[in-house]
């Protein structure tokens, strides 16, 4: 029995999980669908060992827009941003209508009853692994498609990892979409206010009224963004952390029934899982510190000072008026975020 094989498989699994955790933080930082999907496509290739990948988004009238291409030659790269029509009855159809992922060996792909071949000048495909993206209503909004795995056929673990990545990417896309809609509403209202102000330059009352509208909208934008951050923190806590904890639990059970010469390696993997769990918890706290909503701004600022000291060795002195009047939630959130960004700039 090759004792190195299980060790290598465990090491690869831990590496993949760490990559998924690392990529989650980067995905949440993206502010455009195109750049996010490019990161997703590259991460999917890294996680699964695929040599090529394509991400499509914006399903309308049977077509997707190609948003990201990775690992393919220039003949297909030139299609970036173009529409790709998904014909009824093709290999992709089950992914659109029935299942959330699809995994086919090269033989299964080319002997699939719905295989219609490839368009002219399309690079050859060797096997297929795909997952769908979904919008807030659960409708298909895009696809992540991978091919040509470097060391054989795609595995069930590859499929599970791609499914998790697609779920995270879907949530990030939903957040970007919500932010863009809010920004468009904000820009449209600003434009209307400017036009109205020019027309009624002599009316101070009208100017004051529009300024108040902008203030309320800014407050709504701040609260909306924070709600999205709290929602994303909840998703990470209830999904990604649970996966890591389950992996740790199963590995602890395995350790109890393993020989002594394997326990050291298992303990090393458990340490890595602990680090991954701690990283995801830290990310959850960064996205949405619950103390701000439970105990107010003063307690949150003190927590922030301790957090900066523990994580970045930055000593921060806080002077808070004990008689300060509690602020409205939108103002408190804005102050907390501003102070945190200033401290990050110092770091």
CSV table of C-alpha atoms in Angstrom, one decimal:
chain,number,residue,atom,x,y,z
A,1,UNK,CA,0.0,0.0,0.0
A,2,UNK,CA,1.4,3.4,-0.9
A,3,UNK,CA,1.3,5.4,2.3
A,4,UNK,CA,2.2,8.6,0.6
A,5,UNK,CA,-1.0,8.6,-1.6
A,6,UNK,CA,-3.4,9.4,1.3
A,7,UNK,CA,-1.1,12.0,2.6
A,8,UNK,CA,-0.8,13.7,-0.8
A,9,UNK,CA,-4.6,13.6,-1.2
A,10,UNK,CA,-5.1,15.2,2.2
A,11,UNK,CA,-2.5,17.8,1.4
A,12,UNK,CA,-4.2,18.6,-1.9
A,13,UNK,CA,-7.6,18.8,-0.2
A,14,UNK,CA,-6.3,21.3,2.5
A,15,UNK,CA,-4.6,23.3,-0.2
A,16,UNK,CA,-7.9,23.5,-2.2
A,17,UNK,CA,-9.9,24.5,0.9
A,18,UNK,CA,-7.4,27.3,1.7
A,19,UNK,CA,-7.6,28.5,-1.9
A,20,UNK,CA,-11.4,28.6,-1.7
A,21,UNK,CA,-11.2,30.6,1.6
A,22,UNK,CA,-8.6,33.0,0.1
A,23,UNK,CA,-10.6,33.5,-3.1
A,24,UNK,CA,-13.8,34.2,-1.2
A,25,UNK,CA,-12.3,37.3,0.4
A,26,UNK,CA,-11.0,38.4,-3.0
A,27,UNK,CA,-14.4,37.8,-4.7
A,28,UNK,CA,-16.2,39.9,-2.1
A,29,UNK,CA,-13.8,42.8,-2.8
A,30,UNK,CA,-14.6,42.9,-6.5
A,31,UNK,CA,-16.9,45.7,-7.7
A,32,UNK,CA,-17.6,44.6,-11.3
A,33,UNK,CA,-19.1,41.4,-12.7
A,34,UNK,CA,-16.4,41.1,-15.4
A,35,UNK,CA,-13.5,41.2,-13.1
A,36,UNK,CA,-15.2,39.0,-10.6
A,37,UNK,CA,-15.9,36.3,-13.2
A,38,UNK,CA,-12.3,36.5,-14.4
A,39,UNK,CA,-11.2,35.8,-10.9
A,40,UNK,CA,-13.7,33.0,-10.6
A,41,UNK,CA,-12.6,31.3,-13.8
A,42,UNK,CA,-9.0,31.4,-12.8
A,43,UNK,CA,-9.8,30.1,-9.3
A,44,UNK,CA,-11.9,27.3,-10.8
A,45,UNK,CA,-9.0,26.2,-13.0
A,46,UNK,CA,-6.6,26.4,-10.0
A,47,UNK,CA,-9.0,24.3,-7.8
A,48,UNK,CA,-9.7,21.6,-10.3
A,49,UNK,CA,-6.5,21.5,-12.5
A,50,UNK,CA,-8.4,22.4,-15.6
A,51,UNK,CA,-6.3,23.9,-18.4
A,52,UNK,CA,-9.1,26.0,-19.8
A,53,UNK,CA,-12.2,27.7,-18.6
A,54,UNK,CA,-15.0,30.1,-19.6
A,55,UNK,CA,-17.6,32.0,-17.6
A,56,UNK,CA,-20.8,33.3,-19.1
A,57,UNK,CA,-23.3,35.6,-17.5
A,58,UNK,CA,-26.6,37.5,-18.3
A,59,UNK,CA,-28.9,34.8,-19.7
A,60,UNK,CA,-31.3,36.5,-22.1
A,61,UNK,CA,-33.3,35.0,-25.0
A,62,UNK,CA,-31.3,31.8,-25.1
A,63,UNK,CA,-27.9,33.6,-25.1
A,64,UNK,CA,-25.2,34.2,-22.6
A,65,UNK,CA,-22.5,36.9,-22.7
A,66,UNK,CA,-19.0,35.5,-22.5
A,67,UNK,CA,-17.5,37.5,-19.6
A,68,UNK,CA,-14.3,35.6,-18.8
A,69,UNK,CA,-11.9,33.3,-20.7
A,70,UNK,CA,-8.8,31.6,-19.2
A,71,UNK,CA,-6.3,29.2,-20.7
A,72,UNK,CA,-7.6,29.3,-24.2
A,73,UNK,CA,-5.9,30.5,-27.4
A,74,UNK,CA,-6.5,33.7,-29.2
A,75,UNK,CA,-9.1,32.2,-31.5
A,76,UNK,CA,-11.6,31.9,-28.7
A,77,UNK,CA,-10.3,34.8,-26.6
A,78,UNK,CA,-11.5,37.1,-29.4
A,79,UNK,CA,-15.1,36.1,-28.4
A,80,UNK,CA,-14.8,37.8,-25.0
A,81,UNK,CA,-17.9,40.0,-24.5
A,82,UNK,CA,-19.8,38.4,-27.4
A,83,UNK,CA,-23.1,36.5,-27.1
A,84,UNK,CA,-23.1,32.7,-27.1
A,85,UNK,CA,-26.4,31.1,-28.1
A,86,UNK,CA,-27.3,28.0,-26.1
A,87,UNK,CA,-29.3,25.8,-28.5
A,88,UNK,CA,-32.2,23.8,-27.1
A,89,UNK,CA,-31.2,20.1,-26.7
A,90,UNK,CA,-27.5,20.7,-26.5
A,91,UNK,CA,-25.1,19.2,-23.8
A,92,UNK,CA,-25.6,22.3,-21.6
A,93,UNK,CA,-29.4,21.9,-21.5
A,94,UNK,CA,-29.5,19.7,-18.4
A,95,UNK,CA,-27.4,22.3,-16.6
A,96,UNK,CA,-29.9,25.0,-17.5
A,97,UNK,CA,-33.0,23.0,-16.7
A,98,UNK,CA,-32.4,20.2,-14.3
A,99,UNK,CA,-29.0,20.1,-12.4
A,100,UNK,CA,-26.7,22.6,-10.8
A,101,UNK,CA,-23.5,20.9,-12.0
A,102,UNK,CA,-22.4,18.7,-14.9
A,103,UNK,CA,-19.3,16.4,-15.1
A,104,UNK,CA,-18.5,14.4,-18.2
A,105,UNK,CA,-15.4,12.4,-19.2
A,106,UNK,CA,-14.0,12.9,-22.7
A,107,UNK,CA,-15.8,9.7,-23.8
A,108,UNK,CA,-19.1,10.7,-22.2
A,109,UNK,CA,-18.9,14.2,-23.7
A,110,UNK,CA,-18.3,13.1,-27.3
A,111,UNK,CA,-20.8,10.2,-27.0
A,112,UNK,CA,-23.5,12.3,-25.3
A,113,UNK,CA,-26.8,11.9,-27.1
A,114,UNK,CA,-27.1,15.7,-27.2
A,115,UNK,CA,-23.6,16.3,-28.5
A,116,UNK,CA,-23.7,18.4,-31.6
A,117,UNK,CA,-20.0,19.1,-32.1
A,118,UNK,CA,-18.2,22.4,-31.9
A,119,UNK,CA,-18.4,25.6,-33.9
A,120,UNK,CA,-15.8,26.3,-36.5
A,121,UNK,CA,-12.3,27.3,-35.1
A,122,UNK,CA,-13.4,26.3,-31.6
A,123,UNK,CA,-10.5,24.6,-29.6
A,124,UNK,CA,-11.1,20.9,-28.9
A,125,UNK,CA,-12.7,19.9,-25.6
A,126,UNK,CA,-11.4,17.1,-23.4
A,127,UNK,CA,-14.0,16.3,-20.8
A,128,UNK,CA,-16.3,18.8,-19.3
A,129,UNK,CA,-17.1,20.2,-15.8
A,130,UNK,CA,-19.7,22.9,-15.4
A,131,UNK,CA,-21.7,24.7,-12.7
A,132,UNK,CA,-24.5,27.3,-13.0
A,133,UNK,CA,-24.8,30.7,-11.5
A,134,UNK,CA,-28.1,31.9,-10.1
A,135,UNK,CA,-29.8,35.2,-9.3
A,136,UNK,CA,-31.8,36.2,-6.2
A,137,UNK,CA,-34.9,34.4,-7.6
A,138,UNK,CA,-33.0,31.2,-8.1
A,139,UNK,CA,-33.0,31.5,-11.9
A,140,UNK,CA,-29.9,30.6,-14.0
A,141,UNK,CA,-27.9,33.7,-14.6
A,142,UNK,CA,-24.6,32.2,-15.9
A,143,UNK,CA,-22.3,29.2,-16.3
A,144,UNK,CA,-18.8,28.3,-15.4
A,145,UNK,CA,-17.4,25.7,-17.8
A,146,UNK,CA,-14.1,23.9,-17.5
A,147,UNK,CA,-12.3,21.4,-19.8
A,148,UNK,CA,-9.0,19.6,-20.3
A,149,UNK,CA,-8.0,18.5,-16.7
A,150,UNK,CA,-4.3,18.2,-16.5
A,151,UNK,CA,-4.0,14.8,-14.9
A,152,UNK,CA,-7.0,12.7,-16.0
A,153,UNK,CA,-10.7,13.1,-15.7
A,154,UNK,CA,-12.6,15.6,-13.4
A,155,UNK,CA,-13.5,14.0,-10.0
A,156,UNK,CA,-16.5,14.3,-7.7
A,157,UNK,CA,-14.3,16.5,-5.4
A,158,UNK,CA,-13.6,18.8,-8.4
A,159,UNK,CA,-17.4,19.0,-9.0
A,160,UNK,CA,-18.1,19.8,-5.3
A,161,UNK,CA,-15.4,22.5,-5.1
A,162,UNK,CA,-16.7,24.1,-8.3
A,163,UNK,CA,-20.3,24.0,-6.9
A,164,UNK,CA,-19.2,25.8,-3.8
A,165,UNK,CA,-17.2,28.4,-5.8
A,166,UNK,CA,-20.3,28.9,-8.1
A,167,UNK,CA,-22.5,29.5,-5.0
A,168,UNK,CA,-20.1,32.1,-3.6
A,169,UNK,CA,-19.7,33.7,-7.0
A,170,UNK,CA,-23.5,33.9,-7.4
A,171,UNK,CA,-23.8,35.7,-4.1
A,172,UNK,CA,-21.0,38.1,-5.0
A,173,UNK,CA,-22.7,38.8,-8.3
A,174,UNK,CA,-26.0,39.4,-6.6
A,175,UNK,CA,-24.3,41.9,-4.3
A,176,UNK,CA,-22.6,43.7,-7.2
A,177,UNK,CA,-26.0,43.8,-9.0
A,178,UNK,CA,-27.7,45.3,-6.0
A,179,UNK,CA,-24.9,47.9,-5.5
A,180,UNK,CA,-25.0,48.9,-9.2
A,181,UNK,CA,-28.8,49.3,-9.0
A,182,UNK,CA,-28.4,51.5,-5.9
A,183,UNK,CA,-25.6,53.5,-7.6
A,184,UNK,CA,-27.7,54.0,-10.7
A,185,UNK,CA,-30.6,55.2,-8.6
A,186,UNK,CA,-28.2,57.5,-6.7
A,187,UNK,CA,-26.7,58.9,-9.9
A,188,UNK,CA,-30.1,59.4,-11.5
A,189,UNK,CA,-31.4,61.2,-8.5
A,190,UNK,CA,-28.3,63.4,-8.3
A,191,UNK,CA,-28.8,64.3,-12.0
A,192,UNK,CA,-32.4,65.3,-11.4
A,193,UNK,CA,-31.4,67.3,-8.3
A,194,UNK,CA,-28.7,69.2,-10.2
A,195,UNK,CA,-31.1,70.0,-13.1
A,196,UNK,CA,-33.8,71.1,-10.7
A,197,UNK,CA,-31.4,73.2,-8.7
A,198,UNK,CA,-30.2,75.0,-11.8
A,199,UNK,CA,-33.8,75.7,-12.7
A,200,UNK,CA,-34.7,76.9,-9.2
A,201,UNK,CA,-31.5,78.6,-8.3
A,202,UNK,CA,-33.4,81.4,-6.6
A,203,UNK,CA,-35.5,79.1,-4.4
A,204,UNK,CA,-33.6,78.2,-1.3
A,205,UNK,CA,-36.4,76.1,0.0
A,206,UNK,CA,-36.3,73.9,-3.1
A,207,UNK,CA,-32.5,73.5,-2.8
A,208,UNK,CA,-32.8,72.5,0.8
A,209,UNK,CA,-35.5,70.0,0.0
A,210,UNK,CA,-33.4,68.3,-2.7
A,211,UNK,CA,-30.3,68.3,-0.4
A,212,UNK,CA,-32.4,66.4,2.2
A,213,UNK,CA,-33.4,63.9,-0.4
A,214,UNK,CA,-29.7,63.3,-1.2
A,215,UNK,CA,-28.9,62.9,2.5
A,216,UNK,CA,-31.6,60.3,2.9
A,217,UNK,CA,-30.5,58.4,-0.2
A,218,UNK,CA,-26.9,58.4,1.1
A,219,UNK,CA,-28.2,57.0,4.4
A,220,UNK,CA,-30.1,54.3,2.5
A,221,UNK,CA,-27.0,53.4,0.5
A,222,UNK,CA,-24.9,53.1,3.6
A,223,UNK,CA,-27.5,50.9,5.3
A,224,UNK,CA,-28.1,48.9,2.1
A,225,UNK,CA,-24.4,48.2,1.7
A,226,UNK,CA,-24.1,47.2,5.4
A,227,UNK,CA,-27.1,44.8,5.0
A,228,UNK,CA,-25.3,43.2,2.1
A,229,UNK,CA,-22.2,42.8,4.2
A,230,UNK,CA,-24.1,41.3,7.0
A,231,UNK,CA,-25.8,38.9,4.6
A,232,UNK,CA,-22.5,37.8,3.1
A,233,UNK,CA,-21.0,37.3,6.6
A,234,UNK,CA,-24.0,35.1,7.4
A,235,UNK,CA,-23.5,33.0,4.2
A,236,UNK,CA,-19.8,32.5,5.1
A,237,UNK,CA,-20.6,31.6,8.7
A,238,UNK,CA,-23.4,29.2,7.9
A,239,UNK,CA,-21.9,27.6,4.8
A,240,UNK,CA,-18.1,27.8,4.4
A,241,UNK,CA,-17.4,27.6,8.1
A,242,UNK,CA,-19.7,24.6,8.4
A,243,UNK,CA,-17.8,22.8,5.6
A,244,UNK,CA,-14.5,23.4,7.4
A,245,UNK,CA,-15.9,22.3,10.7
A,246,UNK,CA,-17.3,19.2,9.2
A,247,UNK,CA,-14.0,18.4,7.5
A,248,UNK,CA,-12.2,18.8,10.8
A,249,UNK,CA,-14.7,16.6,12.6
A,250,UNK,CA,-14.3,13.8,10.1
A,251,UNK,CA,-10.5,14.1,10.2
A,252,UNK,CA,-10.6,13.9,14.0
A,253,UNK,CA,-12.6,10.7,13.7
A,254,UNK,CA,-10.1,9.4,11.2
A,255,UNK,CA,-7.2,10.2,13.6
A,256,UNK,CA,-8.7,8.1,16.4
A,257,UNK,CA,-8.6,5.0,14.1
A,258,UNK,CA,-5.3,5.7,12.4
A,259,UNK,CA,-1.9,4.3,13.2
A,260,UNK,CA,0.5,6.3,15.2
A,261,UNK,CA,2.8,7.0,12.2
A,262,UNK,CA,-0.1,8.8,10.5
A,263,UNK,CA,-1.4,10.8,13.4
A,264,UNK,CA,1.3,13.4,13.1
A,265,UNK,CA,0.3,14.2,9.5
A,266,UNK,CA,-3.3,14.2,10.5
A,267,UNK,CA,-2.6,16.6,13.4
A,268,UNK,CA,-0.8,18.9,10.9
A,269,UNK,CA,-3.9,18.9,8.6
A,270,UNK,CA,-6.1,19.6,11.7
A,271,UNK,CA,-3.9,22.6,12.5
A,272,UNK,CA,-4.4,23.9,8.9
A,273,UNK,CA,-8.1,23.5,9.2
A,274,UNK,CA,-8.1,25.4,12.5
A,275,UNK,CA,-6.3,28.2,10.7
A,276,UNK,CA,-8.8,28.1,7.8
A,277,UNK,CA,-11.7,28.3,10.3
A,278,UNK,CA,-10.1,31.1,12.2
A,279,UNK,CA,-9.5,33.0,8.9
A,280,UNK,CA,-13.2,32.6,7.9
A,281,UNK,CA,-14.3,33.8,11.3
A,282,UNK,CA,-12.0,36.8,11.0
A,283,UNK,CA,-13.4,37.5,7.6
A,284,UNK,CA,-17.0,37.3,9.0
A,285,UNK,CA,-16.0,39.8,11.8
A,286,UNK,CA,-14.5,42.2,9.3
A,287,UNK,CA,-17.5,42.1,7.0
A,288,UNK,CA,-20.0,42.7,9.7
A,289,UNK,CA,-19.0,43.2,13.4
A,290,UNK,CA,-22.1,42.3,15.4
A,291,UNK,CA,-21.0,44.4,18.4
A,292,UNK,CA,-21.8,47.5,16.4
A,293,UNK,CA,-25.5,46.5,16.2
A,294,UNK,CA,-25.8,44.9,19.6
A,295,UNK,CA,-23.9,47.4,21.8
A,296,UNK,CA,-23.5,50.5,19.8
A,297,UNK,CA,-20.7,52.7,18.4
A,298,UNK,CA,-18.7,53.2,21.5
A,299,UNK,CA,-18.3,49.4,22.2
A,300,UNK,CA,-17.6,48.8,18.5
A,301,UNK,CA,-14.8,51.4,18.5
A,302,UNK,CA,-13.2,49.8,21.5
A,303,UNK,CA,-13.4,46.4,19.8
A,304,UNK,CA,-11.9,47.9,16.7
A,305,UNK,CA,-8.9,49.1,18.7
A,306,UNK,CA,-8.4,45.7,20.3
A,307,UNK,CA,-8.8,44.0,16.9
A,308,UNK,CA,-6.1,46.3,15.2
A,309,UNK,CA,-3.7,45.5,18.0
A,310,UNK,CA,-4.3,41.8,17.9
A,311,UNK,CA,-4.1,41.5,14.1
A,312,UNK,CA,-1.7,44.3,13.0
A,313,UNK,CA,0.2,45.2,16.2
A,314,UNK,CA,-1.2,48.7,15.8
A,315,UNK,CA,-1.9,50.4,19.2
A,316,UNK,CA,-4.9,52.7,19.0
A,317,UNK,CA,-6.0,55.0,21.9
A,318,UNK,CA,-9.7,55.8,22.0
A,319,UNK,CA,-11.2,58.7,23.9
A,320,UNK,CA,-15.0,58.4,23.9
A,321,UNK,CA,-17.4,60.7,25.7
A,322,UNK,CA,-19.3,58.5,28.1
A,323,UNK,CA,-22.3,60.9,27.9
A,324,UNK,CA,-22.4,61.0,24.1
A,325,UNK,CA,-25.9,60.7,22.7
A,326,UNK,CA,-26.5,57.4,20.8
A,327,UNK,CA,-26.4,58.0,17.0
A,328,UNK,CA,-28.8,56.7,14.4
A,329,UNK,CA,-27.7,53.4,12.8
A,330,UNK,CA,-26.7,54.9,9.4
A,331,UNK,CA,-24.5,57.6,11.0
A,332,UNK,CA,-22.9,55.1,13.4
A,333,UNK,CA,-22.2,52.7,10.6
A,334,UNK,CA,-20.7,55.5,8.5
A,335,UNK,CA,-18.4,56.6,11.3
A,336,UNK,CA,-17.3,53.1,12.1
A,337,UNK,CA,-16.5,52.3,8.5
A,338,UNK,CA,-14.6,55.6,8.1
A,339,UNK,CA,-12.5,55.1,11.2
A,340,UNK,CA,-11.7,51.5,10.1
A,341,UNK,CA,-10.6,52.6,6.6
A,342,UNK,CA,-8.3,55.3,8.1
A,343,UNK,CA,-6.7,52.7,10.4
A,344,UNK,CA,-6.2,50.3,7.4
A,345,UNK,CA,-4.5,53.2,5.6
A,346,UNK,CA,-2.1,53.5,8.5
A,347,UNK,CA,-1.4,49.8,8.4
